[in-house]
């Protein structure tokens, strides 16, 4: 939202204003995470109530089972744009309903669905109450997916449309960003629960219970299947993306069940890699340095002229190092202060307080590890071989030190166990000056850490990290990343900048993976990072290290920032979606209605479309190739024709394609290419058409080809949008 404001993109955000939010973390003497929920005082926060024409707080009402729930709307200014937050804590609601917006990630499934109805349906109602008419809706995560249903309902009612008409129009102008591949992060509800919450709502939608449930199921025919929020969002959005290139791939695979006959690389989920807001995360001192050597307009230039970042080379080594050292000292002072508070709260002895003043050494190689303690992030990987780590920590000439921070989800016992292991480790091996844990990780702690550490360590189990963003925050401040081959790092890594732990291999035996990857970290530290950090020039500068810092800053900052990210969303999703919305809704919804009619026609005729008489003819063979075993040679030219029975549809409604590529050992074509075939003439029988194309065999090896038919219409975003595809059996060549 900060970048949308910077770039002048007209958007508003919608969320919930939690009375208590997420918990505050502290650890008991044993290192076990304790959670306290403190109440937010909205009147001390930069939020204000949205008022109606008469100056009274504006409220909306949302249907819940057998009751209405009221919500008020708060607004937050984010630069020049608004974030609206809904709050159900109103006296007109029952005690239970007042608590719908009490906690983030709190309660059970009932709370969850209650919150998601508030966000999705309430969110859209709030916009309407404020006379804001969205052209495009972007659902970030499946949590917001009910919004798409409310859009259909409103459109249907306002414009007297059928469900199908409103559905197609809504989908054309919705965008969805899929997030974590971790199962617990993808909400799903039992069918009975959807039925309970949506019985009344169905009247407004004009579909029945089973039709609604089908929208949230991978297999619409399976009545046992749960209702999945990401599935609802996928089915109701034309523009879908993951948050890094690798995550795009993982998501296409993960959701390929929704497109059963479509090759995985064609599953219509693209990727837009995350970024961070530079001005939020860059230290003031480092910002001044950039102003001086890149020119004061460097933030704007970072988008238009990524080359301008070459000027980072002109920053004198000693200035960059001095600036970094100052940030490191700020971090250490902050850590000592926090540690002292932590000790005082635990009520331990005075000698301990002195200890807090002395932890960490501003001259030692400092590693930061801060993130949620979700198990896949492996917060304890570095502790796997204690002797090896302790040797590095206690090396008198070349010590390392590690600062940890992060919360485990209140119900994630395994995650809490990892935190406890870190505390126990520090005590057991008497390395409490060199391993510290800062409690209550939040943006403030994150800011100190990403600005002050030398190495940012990130070791999730590939490919579970959708993107990861903290490494970007650290990189733009000059920290070197050491990360497994996962998420954004597959794009952010460049040689002689940071380090890769492993090569993204997947393992059956997870414990073996932890062994291999932890050893890789020790090796990288021992053989690369530590010598590089402690090799100093005559003026005590680690020149080679500083060189890596510059490479990192130059490579990461211009790419992994939110201005680039928001521009990419605008280009790839928002702008095309706005155009489609305008086309479909123009002239009393003419094209929206035509699209629905066309869709219904092509669906009802699809099973009668047939591919017949595929004929492959070689019309030119290269000479000097006489191996009788090989049927087709590289350089051979082919003419492929097929008769297609189009049943009740026309050549304009479909594209007939020749799909070709390598054949795997199961006889399937892998990552093939499609060539569109042209409609030549009518064939002999009515409704049959002759299609033809020429192609040249330009790859060696076992190749296959198959004719396929897909729907075609300029008002669908993607040929796979309707989920219709017809294949001829592949033939080998
Ligand atoms: C950046 C940030 C995160 C996300 O970091 P990841 O690298 O994606 O795990 C989480 N919490 C806070 C407070 C942050 O600042």
XYZ file of C-alpha atoms and ligand atoms in Angstrom:
748
model
C 0.000 0.000 0.000
C 2.926 2.329 0.679
C 4.198 1.707 -2.821
C 0.748 2.129 -4.366
C 0.729 5.528 -2.696
C 4.260 6.300 -3.941
C 3.267 5.324 -7.481
C -0.169 6.948 -7.430
C -2.128 3.740 -8.061
C -5.765 4.374 -7.112
C -6.489 1.583 -4.664
C -7.831 1.087 -1.169
C -7.073 -1.741 1.228
C -9.511 -3.647 3.414
C -8.719 -5.572 6.554
C -9.909 -6.172 10.094
C -9.075 -3.999 13.084
C -8.300 -6.489 15.828
C -9.115 -5.491 19.384
C -6.180 -7.558 20.577
C -4.309 -8.480 17.435
C -1.616 -11.118 17.637
C -0.026 -12.002 20.998
C 2.989 -10.426 22.679
C 5.675 -13.008 23.275
C 7.861 -13.581 26.284
C 9.798 -16.653 27.380
C 9.771 -18.203 30.831
C 12.990 -19.212 32.589
C 12.886 -22.520 30.757
C 12.642 -20.823 27.354
C 9.008 -21.810 26.836
C 6.973 -19.243 24.894
C 4.292 -17.405 26.870
C 1.542 -15.457 25.133
C -0.112 -12.324 26.417
C -2.886 -10.592 24.598
C -2.998 -6.886 25.239
C -5.881 -4.707 24.185
C -5.245 -2.155 21.477
C -6.358 1.322 22.323
C -7.677 2.513 18.983
C -7.796 6.056 20.268
C -4.012 6.106 20.585
C -3.517 4.665 17.126
C -3.424 6.401 13.739
C -6.962 5.202 12.920
C -10.183 7.119 12.803
C -13.824 6.156 12.506
C -15.478 6.662 9.148
C -18.573 8.848 9.628
C -21.821 9.036 7.666
C -23.452 12.187 6.251
C -24.794 13.142 9.664
C -21.452 12.768 11.367
C -22.396 9.481 13.050
C -20.067 6.468 12.823
C -20.860 4.603 9.634
C -21.906 1.004 10.249
C -22.777 -1.927 8.032
C -24.770 -5.101 8.703
C -23.763 -8.555 7.588
C -25.880 -11.697 7.550
C -24.683 -14.475 9.870
C -26.690 -17.616 10.744
C -30.025 -16.412 12.152
C -28.764 -12.932 12.957
C -27.235 -9.795 11.555
C -23.833 -8.625 12.782
C -22.918 -4.936 12.704
C -19.483 -3.549 12.035
C -17.968 -0.108 12.046
C -15.241 1.083 9.711
C -11.950 2.709 10.679
C -9.649 4.382 8.232
C -5.872 4.662 8.167
C -3.968 7.006 5.886
C -1.100 5.271 4.169
C 0.570 8.124 2.392
C -2.055 9.317 -0.039
C -4.262 6.252 0.043
C -6.627 4.632 2.529
C -6.746 1.387 4.382
C -10.181 0.552 5.818
C -10.452 -1.754 8.800
C -13.645 -3.405 10.030
C -14.465 -3.784 13.689
C -17.373 -5.817 15.109
C -16.925 -4.616 18.688
C -20.213 -2.715 18.832
C -22.837 -2.691 21.562
C -25.532 -3.662 19.066
C -23.850 -7.081 18.672
C -23.988 -10.057 21.030
C -20.958 -10.601 23.256
C -19.866 -13.429 20.992
C -20.157 -11.394 17.799
C -18.247 -8.495 19.346
C -15.313 -10.854 19.497
C -15.269 -11.741 15.776
C -12.542 -9.154 15.229
C -10.770 -9.740 18.534
C -7.726 -11.844 17.591
C -5.625 -12.511 14.540
C -5.321 -16.285 13.964
C -7.379 -16.882 17.118
C -10.223 -19.268 17.927
C -11.398 -22.272 15.966
C -13.047 -22.778 12.606
C -16.221 -20.892 13.611
C -14.194 -17.803 14.444
C -12.268 -18.212 11.249
C -15.301 -18.380 8.978
C -16.851 -15.522 10.947
C -13.790 -13.381 10.305
C -13.602 -14.332 6.659
C -17.252 -13.427 6.110
C -16.563 -10.115 7.846
C -13.531 -9.461 5.648
C -14.901 -10.636 2.305
C -18.599 -9.852 2.447
C -18.333 -7.080 5.039
C -15.406 -5.560 3.184
C -17.338 -5.154 -0.031
C -20.391 -3.873 1.833
C -18.209 -1.293 3.559
C -16.929 -0.004 0.220
C -20.488 0.319 -1.005
C -21.505 2.182 2.165
C -18.700 4.655 1.442
C -19.731 4.949 -2.247
C -16.504 3.388 -3.434
C -17.062 1.284 -6.547
C -14.185 -1.083 -7.236
C -13.398 -2.046 -10.817
C -10.858 -4.689 -9.804
C -10.722 -6.712 -6.597
C -7.462 -8.293 -5.535
C -7.698 -11.082 -2.990
C -4.408 -11.461 -1.211
C -4.613 -15.015 0.237
C -7.688 -17.242 0.213
C -8.916 -15.600 3.437
C -10.564 -12.833 1.443
C -12.245 -15.091 -1.127
C -15.854 -14.577 0.022
C -15.452 -11.119 -1.453
C -15.863 -12.663 -4.898
C -19.264 -14.086 -3.897
C -20.419 -10.714 -2.621
C -19.294 -9.091 -5.873
C -21.439 -11.561 -7.806
C -24.392 -10.960 -5.510
C -24.186 -7.177 -5.805
C -23.714 -7.203 -9.563
C -26.578 -9.601 -10.041
C -28.894 -7.445 -7.967
C -27.811 -4.059 -9.355
C -27.879 -5.048 -13.004
C -30.532 -7.768 -12.984
C -28.084 -10.344 -14.232
C -28.129 -14.126 -14.039
C -25.603 -15.863 -11.810
C -23.554 -16.917 -14.864
C -23.452 -13.387 -16.261
C -22.348 -11.900 -12.948
C -19.899 -14.756 -12.386
C -18.078 -14.229 -15.706
C -17.899 -10.464 -15.204
C -16.624 -10.756 -11.655
C -14.024 -13.341 -12.543
C -12.753 -11.183 -15.410
C -11.911 -8.409 -12.962
C -10.664 -10.345 -9.929
C -7.034 -11.028 -9.099
C -5.835 -13.601 -6.593
C -2.442 -14.058 -5.012
C -1.871 -17.552 -3.705
C 0.437 -17.805 -0.697
C 2.011 -20.529 1.420
C 2.067 -24.149 0.249
C 1.889 -25.144 3.963
C -1.426 -26.926 4.523
C -2.314 -25.148 7.783
C -2.103 -21.853 5.930
C -4.838 -22.817 3.473
C -8.274 -22.521 5.056
C -10.869 -25.145 4.414
C -14.316 -25.619 5.938
C -16.547 -28.689 6.277
C -19.511 -28.553 3.858
C -21.995 -28.415 6.773
C -20.394 -25.247 7.998
C -20.689 -23.529 4.633
C -24.293 -24.649 4.524
C -24.949 -23.204 7.983
C -23.416 -19.814 7.167
C -24.654 -19.430 3.593
C -28.201 -20.803 3.521
C -29.810 -17.359 3.491
C -27.081 -15.877 1.337
C -27.732 -18.398 -1.461
C -31.013 -16.671 -2.337
C -29.112 -13.558 -3.333
C -26.599 -15.547 -5.347
C -29.205 -17.549 -7.222
C -27.457 -20.899 -6.936
C -28.124 -23.899 -4.730
C -26.040 -25.341 -1.922
C -24.295 -27.901 -4.103
C -23.383 -25.348 -6.727
C -21.838 -23.161 -4.049
C -19.906 -26.060 -2.532
C -18.603 -27.011 -5.976
C -16.952 -23.596 -6.237
C -14.723 -24.467 -3.285
C -13.854 -28.024 -4.313
C -11.053 -29.393 -6.426
C -13.400 -32.175 -7.521
C -16.882 -30.639 -7.699
C -18.491 -34.107 -7.796
C -17.041 -35.224 -4.464
C -19.676 -34.379 -1.786
C -17.252 -35.315 0.966
C -14.650 -32.778 -0.058
C -14.159 -29.723 2.160
C -14.738 -26.186 0.913
C -11.354 -24.606 0.217
C -10.890 -20.871 0.241
C -7.960 -20.824 -2.224
C -10.016 -22.941 -4.640
C -12.907 -20.486 -4.428
C -10.504 -17.634 -5.107
C -8.844 -19.451 -8.022
C -12.157 -20.308 -9.665
C -13.334 -16.732 -9.308
C -10.222 -14.913 -10.557
C -8.851 -14.494 -14.049
C -5.526 -13.187 -12.773
C -3.682 -15.570 -10.471
C -0.130 -15.491 -9.230
C 2.338 -16.907 -6.759
C 4.899 -14.705 -5.009
C 8.205 -15.882 -6.550
C 9.121 -17.773 -9.711
C 9.683 -21.000 -7.805
C 6.450 -20.520 -5.850
C 4.625 -20.035 -9.161
C 5.880 -23.469 -10.195
C 5.025 -25.023 -6.833
C 1.536 -23.498 -6.979
C 0.895 -24.719 -10.530
C 1.745 -28.217 -9.375
C -0.175 -27.885 -6.128
C -3.403 -26.741 -7.833
C -3.014 -28.707 -11.085
C -5.933 -30.916 -9.963
C -8.196 -28.020 -10.941
C -7.054 -28.412 -14.577
C -6.938 -32.210 -14.910
C -5.890 -32.487 -18.554
C -3.759 -29.399 -18.824
C 0.042 -29.684 -18.924
C 1.406 -28.353 -15.621
C 3.434 -25.565 -17.205
C 0.203 -24.218 -18.725
C -1.772 -24.138 -15.451
C -2.817 -20.482 -15.390
C -1.057 -19.336 -12.226
C 1.789 -16.955 -12.970
C 4.196 -15.349 -10.540
C 4.947 -11.856 -9.323
C 7.892 -11.885 -6.956
C 7.472 -10.076 -3.649
C 9.459 -7.032 -2.673
C 9.962 -4.766 0.340
C 9.292 -1.042 0.740
C 12.760 0.438 0.587
C 12.184 3.577 2.651
C 10.600 1.517 5.431
C 13.518 -0.865 5.815
C 16.610 1.046 4.831
C 18.501 2.670 7.707
C 18.706 6.427 7.675
C 22.500 6.325 7.551
C 22.538 3.969 4.597
C 19.855 6.096 2.901
C 22.106 9.147 3.236
C 24.907 7.229 1.621
C 22.675 6.300 -1.327
C 21.541 9.930 -1.621
C 25.133 11.005 -1.875
C 26.399 8.438 -4.369
C 23.297 7.580 -6.416
C 21.711 11.029 -6.424
C 18.710 12.021 -4.306
C 16.141 10.585 -6.744
C 17.533 7.067 -6.484
C 14.275 5.509 -5.205
C 12.399 6.562 -8.339
C 15.314 5.709 -10.572
C 15.562 2.226 -9.147
C 12.574 1.271 -11.288
C 13.337 3.052 -14.508
C 17.090 2.748 -14.562
C 18.265 -0.295 -12.664
C 21.712 0.447 -14.113
C 21.971 3.513 -11.922
C 22.738 1.084 -9.113
C 26.173 0.542 -10.606
C 27.085 3.760 -8.779
C 27.142 1.734 -5.551
C 30.676 0.849 -6.627
C 31.609 4.466 -6.123
C 30.816 4.384 -2.401
C 34.234 4.298 -0.705
C 34.769 1.032 1.172
C 35.507 2.773 4.450
C 32.290 4.809 4.286
C 30.123 1.799 3.585
C 31.834 -0.166 6.333
C 31.619 2.668 8.860
C 27.915 3.091 8.130
C 27.321 -0.626 8.514
C 29.312 -0.724 11.767
C 27.249 2.126 13.181
C 24.041 0.193 12.424
C 25.527 -2.857 14.053
C 26.259 -0.859 17.189
C 22.659 0.399 17.220
C 21.508 -3.215 17.012
C 23.785 -4.334 19.832
C 22.697 -1.466 22.090
C 19.071 -2.330 21.321
C 19.654 -6.031 22.000
C 21.322 -5.304 25.365
C 18.466 -3.043 26.420
C 15.893 -5.650 25.426
C 17.833 -8.391 27.152
C 18.000 -6.402 30.363
C 14.221 -5.933 30.264
C 13.729 -9.626 29.574
C 15.867 -10.561 32.578
C 14.147 -8.083 34.854
C 10.740 -9.437 33.880
C 11.830 -12.966 34.692
C 12.927 -11.685 38.126
C 16.403 -13.227 38.113
C 19.512 -12.008 39.876
C 21.442 -8.769 39.627
C 24.567 -10.429 38.309
C 22.475 -11.350 35.308
C 21.812 -7.686 34.600
C 25.522 -7.008 34.320
C 25.763 -9.870 31.927
C 23.129 -8.246 29.707
C 25.360 -5.168 29.379
C 28.180 -7.260 28.020
C 26.593 -9.613 25.521
C 27.574 -9.392 21.876
C 30.691 -7.906 20.411
C 30.494 -5.180 17.749
C 33.614 -6.568 16.098
C 32.396 -10.164 15.800
C 30.783 -11.658 12.718
C 27.073 -11.336 13.503
C 24.405 -13.647 12.113
C 20.711 -12.762 12.268
C 17.887 -15.274 12.196
C 14.427 -13.790 12.685
C 11.149 -15.065 11.371
C 8.063 -16.972 12.471
C 9.064 -20.210 14.158
C 7.096 -22.358 11.746
C 8.703 -25.785 11.658
C 9.544 -25.694 7.935
C 11.774 -22.661 8.585
C 14.017 -24.843 10.792
C 15.059 -22.312 13.425
C 17.225 -24.946 15.103
C 19.110 -26.214 12.053
C 22.277 -24.403 13.084
C 22.255 -26.228 16.450
C 22.329 -29.698 14.941
C 26.044 -30.320 15.595
C 26.623 -28.453 18.860
C 30.401 -28.990 19.072
C 30.935 -27.609 15.625
C 28.848 -24.531 16.309
C 30.322 -23.906 19.762
C 33.801 -23.986 18.262
C 32.818 -21.216 15.860
C 31.132 -19.164 18.576
C 34.050 -19.432 20.996
C 36.900 -18.962 18.569
C 39.022 -16.332 20.364
C 40.374 -14.677 17.190
C 37.487 -15.124 14.815
C 34.263 -15.488 16.824
C 30.748 -15.506 15.438
C 27.577 -14.524 17.291
C 23.913 -15.151 16.533
C 20.822 -13.087 17.260
C 17.511 -14.933 17.106
C 13.967 -13.592 17.212
C 10.550 -14.885 16.238
C 7.182 -16.098 17.447
C 5.706 -19.575 17.198
C 1.982 -19.846 16.508
C 0.218 -20.284 19.911
C -0.939 -23.784 18.929
C 2.355 -24.844 17.336
C 3.987 -26.853 20.115
C 6.751 -28.004 17.804
C 7.609 -24.420 16.918
C 7.758 -23.494 20.619
C 9.993 -26.474 21.238
C 12.481 -25.076 18.710
C 12.646 -21.776 20.576
C 13.222 -23.634 23.830
C 16.059 -25.603 22.237
C 17.831 -22.361 21.359
C 17.604 -21.078 24.939
C 18.727 -24.424 26.355
C 21.602 -24.566 23.906
C 22.910 -21.151 24.960
C 22.767 -22.162 28.620
C 24.112 -25.672 28.258
C 27.185 -24.727 26.251
C 27.826 -21.546 28.119
C 27.564 -19.400 24.993
C 25.105 -16.893 26.394
C 27.248 -13.981 25.334
C 27.172 -15.189 21.757
C 23.658 -16.536 21.218
C 20.815 -14.336 22.225
C 17.103 -14.408 21.677
C 15.227 -11.105 21.450
C 11.642 -11.678 22.578
C 8.497 -10.365 20.928
C 9.641 -10.131 17.317
C 7.861 -7.335 15.489
C 8.610 -4.694 12.874
C 10.674 -2.676 15.326
C 12.917 -5.626 16.246
C 13.100 -6.575 12.567
C 14.283 -3.069 11.627
C 17.194 -3.165 14.069
C 18.172 -6.652 13.021
C 18.074 -6.330 9.228
C 20.079 -3.107 9.481
C 22.745 -4.344 11.840
C 23.726 -7.930 11.068
C 26.512 -9.120 8.769
C 24.807 -12.299 7.601
C 21.101 -12.957 7.277
C 20.519 -16.676 7.653
C 17.492 -18.315 6.060
C 17.190 -22.094 5.986
C 13.632 -23.171 5.148
C 13.065 -26.650 3.805
C 12.752 -26.172 0.017
C 10.320 -25.599 -1.601
C 8.153 -24.531 1.335
C 9.089 -20.837 1.422
C 6.741 -19.010 -0.913
C 8.978 -15.956 -1.101
C 10.479 -14.746 2.176
C 11.079 -11.032 2.439
C 13.304 -10.454 5.451
C 16.379 -11.351 3.398
C 15.523 -8.515 1.010
C 15.296 -6.090 3.938
C 18.728 -7.184 5.112
C 20.267 -7.090 1.623
C 19.374 -3.488 0.911
C 21.177 -2.554 4.121
C 24.261 -4.438 2.995
C 23.900 -7.744 4.853
C 24.931 -10.889 2.972
C 22.293 -13.580 2.661
C 23.020 -17.217 3.352
C 19.944 -19.154 2.319
C 18.678 -22.471 1.062
C 17.641 -22.512 -2.592
C 14.046 -21.471 -2.006
C 11.549 -18.648 -2.516
C 12.957 -15.311 -3.654
C 16.574 -16.428 -3.213
C 16.442 -18.479 -6.439
C 16.127 -15.098 -8.159
C 18.042 -12.957 -5.666
C 21.234 -15.005 -5.560
C 24.109 -13.838 -7.682
C 27.658 -15.067 -7.639
C 30.073 -13.551 -5.109
C 27.282 -11.754 -3.264
C 25.612 -14.121 -0.798
C 25.676 -17.896 -0.396
C 23.390 -20.798 -1.263
C 22.948 -23.676 1.158
C 22.597 -26.762 -1.074
C 20.919 -26.622 -4.462
C 17.226 -26.980 -3.618
C 17.310 -30.779 -3.622
C 14.320 -32.540 -2.122
C 14.846 -35.447 0.231
C 12.672 -38.355 1.286
C 14.478 -38.542 4.607
C 14.026 -35.158 6.253
C 16.423 -35.880 9.066
C 19.118 -36.707 6.525
C 18.344 -33.445 4.743
C 18.837 -31.557 8.018
C 22.166 -33.298 8.505
C 23.408 -32.455 5.027
C 22.180 -28.884 5.039
C 23.386 -28.025 8.539
C 26.849 -29.319 7.631
C 26.740 -27.185 4.506
C 26.113 -24.130 6.672
C 29.090 -24.924 8.935
C 31.278 -25.480 5.880
C 30.207 -22.209 4.304
C 30.904 -20.383 7.549
C 34.277 -22.049 8.163
C 35.618 -21.940 4.637
C 34.038 -18.837 3.187
C 32.268 -16.370 5.430
C 34.567 -16.301 8.466
C 37.880 -16.033 6.566
C 36.374 -13.380 4.285
C 35.068 -11.345 7.200
C 38.264 -11.468 9.205
C 40.710 -10.898 6.364
C 41.500 -7.228 6.811
C 43.489 -4.716 4.794
C 46.147 -2.565 6.441
C 43.431 -0.065 7.428
C 41.402 -2.878 9.025
C 38.745 -3.136 6.304
C 37.373 -6.481 5.079
C 37.668 -5.390 1.455
C 36.481 -8.625 -0.157
C 33.488 -8.701 2.187
C 32.627 -5.101 1.366
C 32.800 -6.016 -2.293
C 30.163 -8.667 -1.683
C 28.028 -6.132 0.181
C 28.122 -3.847 -2.840
C 27.255 -6.695 -5.214
C 24.314 -7.607 -3.010
C 22.991 -4.046 -2.779
C 23.309 -3.530 -6.529
C 21.628 -6.773 -7.452
C 18.861 -7.001 -4.846
C 17.631 -3.459 -4.197
C 16.480 -2.462 -7.698
C 14.602 -5.757 -8.157
C 13.150 -6.825 -4.836
C 11.302 -3.706 -3.821
C 7.560 -3.076 -3.663
C 7.616 -0.328 -6.287
C 8.724 -2.908 -8.850
C 6.238 -5.392 -7.404
C 3.233 -3.052 -7.481
C 4.131 -1.962 -11.016
C 4.155 -5.582 -12.045
C 0.737 -6.205 -10.462
C -0.554 -3.133 -12.266
C 0.780 -4.247 -15.626
C -0.018 -7.940 -15.407
C -3.257 -7.943 -13.409
C -4.889 -4.629 -12.562
C -4.728 -2.925 -15.950
C -5.913 -5.898 -18.025
C -8.628 -6.572 -15.444
C -9.845 -2.956 -15.588
C -10.024 -3.151 -19.375
C -11.992 -6.376 -19.275
C -14.330 -4.978 -16.635
C -14.998 -1.911 -18.809
C -15.617 -3.992 -21.925
C -17.951 -6.422 -20.237
C -19.978 -3.856 -18.330
C -20.311 -1.292 -21.160
C -23.654 -0.668 -22.883
C -25.883 -2.233 -20.278
C -23.688 -5.307 -19.895
C -23.985 -6.363 -23.531
C -20.740 -8.250 -23.670
C -21.136 -9.732 -20.191
C -24.421 -11.237 -21.300
C -22.974 -12.421 -24.600
C -20.046 -14.039 -22.791
C -22.384 -15.966 -20.495
C -24.417 -17.166 -23.459
C -21.312 -18.196 -25.362
C -19.941 -19.994 -22.281
C -23.097 -21.954 -21.775
C -23.222 -22.890 -25.468
C -19.648 -24.098 -25.618
C -20.038 -26.052 -22.385
C -23.125 -27.856 -23.553
C -21.564 -28.752 -26.909
C -18.128 -29.679 -25.643
C -18.640 -33.406 -25.244
C -19.772 -33.642 -28.876
C -16.643 -32.034 -30.295
C -14.464 -34.731 -31.873
C -10.989 -34.943 -33.335
C -10.884 -37.300 -36.343
C -8.450 -38.515 -38.967
C -5.260 -36.882 -37.826
C -2.819 -37.191 -40.696
C 0.889 -36.521 -40.540
C 2.697 -36.239 -43.832
C 6.435 -35.707 -44.278
C 6.922 -33.494 -47.280
C 10.601 -32.772 -47.010
C 13.382 -34.917 -45.491
C 16.970 -33.815 -45.116
C 19.379 -35.841 -47.194
C 22.228 -38.047 -46.028
C 20.154 -39.487 -43.232
C 19.315 -43.064 -43.896
C 18.801 -44.746 -40.564
C 15.679 -46.848 -41.184
C 14.943 -46.942 -37.417
C 14.354 -43.202 -37.304
C 11.044 -42.186 -38.791
C 11.522 -38.444 -38.583
C 14.739 -36.514 -38.795
C 15.715 -33.126 -37.527
C 14.943 -30.761 -40.367
C 12.024 -32.855 -41.650
C 9.031 -30.804 -42.605
C 5.602 -32.065 -41.754
C 2.111 -31.280 -42.787
C -0.422 -32.168 -40.107
C -4.129 -32.166 -40.818
C -7.168 -33.174 -38.815
C -10.896 -33.244 -39.283
C -12.656 -31.642 -36.346
C -16.338 -32.109 -35.688
C -17.388 -28.873 -33.989
C -20.934 -29.975 -33.091
C -22.973 -26.862 -32.315
C -19.998 -24.502 -32.211
C -18.097 -22.593 -34.913
C -14.457 -22.327 -35.911
C -14.445 -18.889 -34.283
C -15.248 -20.465 -30.896
C -12.262 -22.777 -30.658
C -8.600 -22.959 -31.328
C -7.287 -26.203 -32.735
C -3.644 -26.719 -31.892
C -0.825 -29.096 -32.617
C 0.957 -29.696 -29.327
C 4.431 -31.188 -29.600
C 7.514 -31.842 -27.533
C 9.638 -34.455 -25.790
C 7.951 -37.652 -24.702
C 8.737 -38.969 -21.256
C 8.955 -42.644 -20.340
C 5.203 -42.701 -19.571
C 4.354 -41.567 -23.077
C 3.389 -38.038 -22.026
C 4.559 -34.908 -23.776
C 6.574 -32.718 -21.398
C 6.698 -28.907 -21.542
C 5.516 -28.944 -25.117
C 4.833 -26.103 -27.517
C 1.548 -25.442 -29.239
C 1.108 -24.343 -32.856
C -2.316 -23.121 -33.887
C -3.784 -25.005 -36.853
C -5.732 -23.133 -39.517
C -9.232 -23.974 -40.579
C -8.964 -24.782 -44.290
C -12.340 -25.921 -45.557
C -15.436 -27.764 -44.679
C -14.896 -31.473 -44.667
C -17.427 -33.763 -46.301
C -19.841 -34.057 -43.374
C -21.810 -31.243 -41.921
C -20.294 -29.597 -38.841
C -16.856 -30.996 -39.712
C -13.925 -28.802 -40.597
C -10.481 -29.518 -41.932
C -7.576 -28.044 -39.973
C -3.985 -27.974 -41.062
C -0.545 -26.750 -40.060
C 3.073 -27.155 -41.088
C 5.935 -27.676 -38.738
C 9.629 -28.408 -38.920
C 11.172 -30.981 -36.597
C 13.905 -28.988 -34.945
C 14.727 -31.121 -31.935
C 16.289 -34.551 -31.772
C 15.224 -37.349 -29.453
C 11.883 -38.988 -28.939
C 9.209 -36.491 -29.830
C 5.471 -36.675 -29.664
C 2.620 -34.651 -30.979
C -1.086 -34.430 -30.357
C -3.931 -32.361 -31.719
C -6.030 -30.577 -29.114
C -9.004 -28.243 -29.035
C -9.487 -25.323 -26.644
C -12.225 -22.710 -26.321
C -11.438 -19.313 -27.837
C -13.054 -15.965 -27.096
C -11.510 -12.549 -26.708
C -13.450 -12.080 -23.475
C -11.748 -14.943 -21.650
C -8.371 -14.161 -20.137
C -6.826 -17.529 -20.806
C -7.754 -20.578 -22.929
C -7.847 -22.663 -19.717
C -10.283 -20.353 -17.927
C -13.305 -22.579 -18.553
C -11.436 -25.804 -17.829
C -12.416 -27.289 -21.218
C -9.822 -29.134 -23.260
C -10.033 -31.996 -25.752
C -7.008 -34.125 -26.679
C -6.272 -36.571 -29.419
C -4.114 -39.455 -28.191
C -0.453 -38.453 -28.644
C 1.331 -40.037 -31.571
C 5.032 -40.742 -31.463
C 7.722 -39.683 -33.843
C 9.709 -9.162 7.155
C 9.018 -9.687 8.328
C 8.472 -10.973 8.302
C 8.563 -11.881 7.099
O 9.858 -12.383 6.972
P 10.120 -13.747 6.150
O 11.517 -13.650 5.672
O 9.149 -13.731 5.015
O 9.907 -14.870 7.082
C 7.836 -11.459 9.431
N 7.716 -10.684 10.536
C 8.236 -9.447 10.606
C 8.084 -8.651 11.867
C 8.895 -8.885 9.504
O 9.385 -7.656 9.575
